[in-house]
Coordinates of C-alpha atoms and ligand atoms in Angstrom, one line a residue:
M1 CA 9.3 -1.9 -6.1
L2 CA 9.4 0.0 -2.8
D3 CA 11.5 3.1 -2.9
I4 CA 12.1 5.2 0.2
Q5 CA 13.8 8.5 -0.3
N6 CA 15.1 10.7 2.5
L7 CA 12.6 9.5 5.0
S8 CA 12.6 11.5 8.3
V9 CA 10.2 11.1 11.2
A10 CA 10.2 13.2 14.3
Y11 CA 8.2 12.7 17.5
R12 CA 7.8 16.0 19.3
G13 CA 10.9 17.4 17.7
N14 CA 13.0 14.3 18.4
L15 CA 14.3 12.7 15.2
A16 CA 13.5 8.9 15.1
L17 CA 14.5 8.5 11.5
D18 CA 17.1 10.7 9.9
S19 CA 16.9 10.9 6.1
V20 CA 16.7 7.2 5.4
S21 CA 16.8 6.1 1.8
L22 CA 16.5 2.5 0.5
A23 CA 14.9 0.4 -2.1
L24 CA 13.4 -3.1 -2.1
G25 CA 12.9 -5.3 -5.1
A26 CA 10.5 -8.0 -6.1
G27 CA 11.3 -11.5 -4.7
E28 CA 13.5 -10.0 -2.0
W29 CA 13.4 -11.0 1.6
V30 CA 15.1 -8.2 3.6
G31 CA 15.8 -7.9 7.3
L32 CA 15.6 -4.4 8.9
I33 CA 17.7 -4.7 12.0
G34 CA 18.9 -2.5 14.8
P35 CA 18.6 -2.2 18.6
N36 CA 15.4 -1.3 20.4
G37 CA 14.5 2.3 19.7
A38 CA 16.4 2.3 16.4
G39 CA 13.3 3.4 14.5
K40 CA 12.3 0.1 12.8
S41 CA 8.7 0.2 13.8
T42 CA 8.6 3.9 12.9
L43 CA 9.8 3.1 9.4
I44 CA 7.2 0.5 8.9
K45 CA 4.4 2.8 10.2
A46 CA 5.6 5.6 7.9
V47 CA 5.4 3.2 4.9
L48 CA 1.9 2.3 6.0
G49 CA 0.9 6.0 6.3
L50 CA 0.2 5.6 10.1
L51 CA 2.3 8.7 10.9
S52 CA 3.4 11.8 9.2
Y53 CA 6.9 12.0 7.7
Q54 CA 9.2 14.0 5.5
G55 CA 10.6 12.4 2.3
Q56 CA 9.0 10.1 -0.2
V57 CA 7.7 6.6 -0.2
L58 CA 7.0 5.1 -3.6
W59 CA 5.6 1.8 -4.7
K60 CA 6.3 1.0 -8.4
G61 CA 7.2 4.7 -8.9
K62 CA 4.0 6.2 -7.5
P63 CA 3.2 7.5 -4.0
I64 CA 2.3 4.6 -1.8
S65 CA -0.5 6.4 -0.1
R66 CA -3.1 5.3 -2.7
Q67 CA -1.9 1.7 -2.9
R68 CA -2.1 0.6 0.7
Q69 CA -4.3 -2.4 -0.2
K70 CA -1.1 -3.9 -1.7
I71 CA 0.6 -4.0 1.7
A72 CA 0.2 -6.7 4.3
Y73 CA 1.2 -5.6 7.8
V74 CA 1.9 -8.0 10.7
P75 CA 2.3 -5.7 13.7
Q76 CA 4.6 -6.2 16.7
R77 CA 2.5 -8.4 19.0
S78 CA 3.3 -6.4 22.1
Q79 CA 1.6 -3.4 20.5
I80 CA -1.7 -5.0 20.0
D81 CA -4.7 -4.7 22.2
W82 CA -5.5 -8.4 22.7
D83 CA -8.7 -7.8 24.7
F84 CA -10.4 -6.9 21.4
P85 CA -13.1 -9.6 21.0
V86 CA -12.2 -11.2 17.7
T87 CA -11.5 -14.7 16.4
P88 CA -9.1 -15.9 13.7
W89 CA -12.1 -16.3 11.4
S90 CA -13.3 -12.7 11.8
V91 CA -9.8 -11.2 11.5
V92 CA -9.2 -12.9 8.2
K93 CA -12.7 -12.3 7.0
M94 CA -12.4 -8.5 7.6
A95 CA -9.2 -8.5 5.4
L96 CA -11.0 -10.4 2.7
V97 CA -14.1 -8.1 2.7
R98 CA -11.8 -5.1 2.6
R99 CA -10.0 -6.5 -0.4
L100 CA -13.1 -7.7 -2.3
G101 CA -15.9 -5.5 -1.1
W102 CA -19.2 -6.8 0.2
G103 CA -21.3 -8.9 -2.1
R104 CA -18.7 -9.4 -4.8
L105 CA -18.3 -13.0 -4.0
S106 CA -20.8 -15.7 -3.0
N107 CA -20.6 -16.7 0.7
S108 CA -19.4 -20.1 -0.2
K109 CA -16.6 -18.8 -2.3
L110 CA -15.7 -16.3 0.5
D111 CA -15.7 -19.1 3.0
W112 CA -13.5 -21.2 0.8
I113 CA -10.8 -18.5 0.5
L114 CA -11.0 -17.9 4.2
K115 CA -10.7 -21.5 5.1
D116 CA -7.8 -21.9 2.7
A117 CA -5.8 -19.1 4.4
L118 CA -6.6 -20.5 7.9
E119 CA -5.7 -24.0 6.8
R120 CA -2.3 -22.9 5.5
M121 CA -1.5 -21.5 8.9
D122 CA -2.9 -24.6 10.7
L123 CA -5.7 -22.6 12.4
V124 CA -8.9 -24.3 11.2
P125 CA -9.5 -26.0 14.6
L126 CA -9.0 -22.7 16.4
R127 CA -10.9 -20.5 14.0
H128 CA -13.7 -19.6 16.5
C129 CA -11.4 -19.2 19.5
P130 CA -11.1 -15.7 21.0
I131 CA -7.8 -14.4 19.9
N132 CA -6.6 -13.5 23.4
E133 CA -6.8 -17.2 24.3
L134 CA -4.3 -18.2 21.7
S135 CA -0.6 -18.7 22.2
G136 CA 1.9 -16.1 20.9
G137 CA 2.7 -18.3 17.9
Q138 CA -0.9 -18.9 17.1
Q139 CA -1.7 -15.2 17.3
Q140 CA 1.2 -14.6 14.9
R141 CA -0.2 -17.1 12.5
V142 CA -3.6 -15.3 12.5
F143 CA -1.9 -12.3 11.1
L144 CA -0.1 -14.4 8.6
A145 CA -3.4 -15.9 7.5
R146 CA -4.8 -12.4 7.2
A147 CA -1.8 -11.4 5.0
I148 CA -2.4 -14.5 2.8
A149 CA -6.1 -13.6 2.3
Q150 CA -5.2 -10.0 1.5
Q151 CA -3.1 -11.1 -1.5
A152 CA -0.6 -8.3 -1.0
D153 CA 2.5 -7.6 -2.9
L154 CA 4.5 -6.1 -0.1
F155 CA 4.7 -7.7 3.3
L156 CA 5.9 -5.8 6.4
L157 CA 6.4 -7.8 9.5
D158 CA 7.4 -6.2 12.8
E159 CA 9.5 -8.6 15.0
P160 CA 7.5 -11.6 13.9
F161 CA 10.0 -14.1 15.4
N162 CA 9.6 -12.8 19.0
G163 CA 8.3 -15.3 21.5
I164 CA 7.0 -17.9 19.1
D165 CA 7.2 -21.6 19.0
R166 CA 9.3 -23.8 16.6
Q167 CA 6.2 -24.8 14.5
T168 CA 5.3 -21.2 13.8
E169 CA 8.9 -20.2 13.1
S170 CA 9.3 -22.9 10.5
M171 CA 5.9 -22.2 9.0
M172 CA 6.9 -18.5 8.7
I173 CA 10.2 -19.3 7.0
S174 CA 8.5 -21.6 4.4
F175 CA 5.8 -18.9 3.9
F176 CA 8.5 -16.3 3.2
Q177 CA 10.2 -18.7 0.7
E178 CA 6.9 -19.1 -1.1
L179 CA 6.3 -15.4 -1.2
K180 CA 9.8 -14.8 -2.6
T181 CA 9.2 -17.4 -5.3
S182 CA 6.1 -15.6 -6.4
G183 CA 7.9 -12.3 -6.6
K184 CA 6.6 -10.6 -3.5
T185 CA 8.6 -8.2 -1.4
I186 CA 9.2 -9.0 2.3
L187 CA 10.6 -6.7 5.0
V188 CA 11.1 -8.2 8.4
C189 CA 12.2 -6.2 11.5
S190 CA 14.3 -7.7 14.1
H191 CA 16.2 -6.3 17.1
E192 CA 18.2 -9.5 17.6
W193 CA 21.6 -10.0 16.2
G194 CA 22.6 -13.6 15.5
N195 CA 23.0 -16.4 13.0
A196 CA 19.4 -16.3 12.1
L197 CA 20.0 -13.1 10.2
K198 CA 22.0 -15.1 7.6
R199 CA 18.7 -16.2 6.2
Y200 CA 17.9 -12.9 4.6
D201 CA 18.8 -11.8 1.1
R202 CA 19.9 -8.5 2.4
L203 CA 20.2 -6.6 5.7
L204 CA 19.4 -3.0 6.5
L205 CA 21.2 -1.9 9.7
L206 CA 19.3 1.0 11.2
N207 CA 19.9 3.2 14.2
R208 CA 18.0 6.4 13.4
R209 CA 20.2 6.6 10.2
L210 CA 20.8 3.7 7.8
L211 CA 24.2 2.4 8.8
A212 CA 24.5 -0.5 6.3
N213 CA 22.6 -2.0 3.4
D214 CA 24.2 -5.2 2.0
T215 CA 24.3 -9.0 2.2
P216 CA 24.3 -10.5 5.7
Q217 CA 27.9 -11.5 5.1
V218 CA 29.0 -7.9 4.5
V219 CA 26.8 -6.3 7.1
M220 CA 27.5 -8.6 10.0
T221 CA 30.8 -7.3 11.1
L222 CA 32.0 -6.4 14.6
D223 CA 32.4 -2.8 13.5
N224 CA 28.8 -2.5 12.3
I225 CA 27.3 -4.3 15.3
Q226 CA 29.2 -2.0 17.7
Q227 CA 28.3 1.1 15.8
A228 CA 24.6 0.1 16.0
Y229 CA 24.4 -1.7 19.4
G230 CA 27.2 -0.1 21.3
A231 CA 30.8 -0.9 22.0
G232 CA 30.1 -3.5 24.6
F233 CA 28.3 -5.7 22.1
S234 CA 30.5 -8.5 20.8
A235 CA 28.3 -11.6 20.1
L236 CA 28.7 -12.2 16.4
Ligands
LIG301 P1 12.2 0.2 17.2 O1 11.0 -0.4 16.6 O2 13.4 0.1 16.4 O3 12.5 -0.4 18.6 P2 10.7 2.6 17.3 O4 10.4 3.0 15.9 O5 9.6 2.0 18.1 O6 12.0 1.7 17.4 O7 11.1 3.9 18.1 C1 12.1 4.8 17.7 C2 12.3 6.0 18.6 O8 11.1 6.8 18.6 C3 12.4 5.6 20.1 O9 13.3 6.5 20.7 C4 11.1 5.7 20.6 O10 11.1 6.0 22.0 C5 10.5 6.8 19.9 N1 9.0 6.7 19.7 C6 8.4 5.7 19.1 N2 7.1 5.9 19.1 C7 6.8 7.1 19.7 C8 5.7 7.9 20.0 N3 4.5 7.4 19.6 N4 5.9 9.0 20.6 C9 7.1 9.5 21.0 N5 8.2 8.8 20.7 C10 8.1 7.6 20.1
LIG302 MG1 9.7 -1.9 17.2

């Protein structure tokens, strides 16, 4: 489904990604892992077309640049300007309107889809709260509700498990299972190394270059972790 070929990105001449090639299939839940600064967010932003790159990014064999509507993006929460005056309701509504266009649906139908997405993330009572008054987990669920409303085929999530509560974590995991079952493709970034990584179908170990691309069992070796995170790292 997603096919990345020789992707390189440089910031002012410094290579953040060096000729990375990988492919993701339908119904796959893949972890993109590596230390801080490895280039994980950069890879996601390149796929989204938020920065210029060398190489190719294809979705179903065609350049992804014209198919961005198919991608749901959940940004790293620390990179968001939370002072922006929006509510869960308005965030999800914007995504819906972008997908469907103004006037294509009656207001009541639009509200129904909106409410359904918010309900699935347990956000209905909070739908009119300013987003900067929500907890980290609740904010995360707003972006998941937006992704649901968007009806995307590819889900890119940047460090979604950082600083969230148990409820949000378990909601996210069952959401990913559901997406997998319906044949969606899910890529989740994480800088943490630990047992939680065993949940993924496959792990991509990144540190500027792609160091490993295999099942968690194969990727999670001491050799790999030390190659990516440094020789001092031994917590397997
Ligand atoms: P990760 O998400 O894995 O922590 P990033 O993709 O954010 O890594 O960053 C990869 C490298 O690129 C880092 O060395 C980072 O400092 C650098 N970098 C990221 N964004 C920028 C930017 N806008 N300008 C310059 N350098 C950047
Ligand atoms: Mg990052």
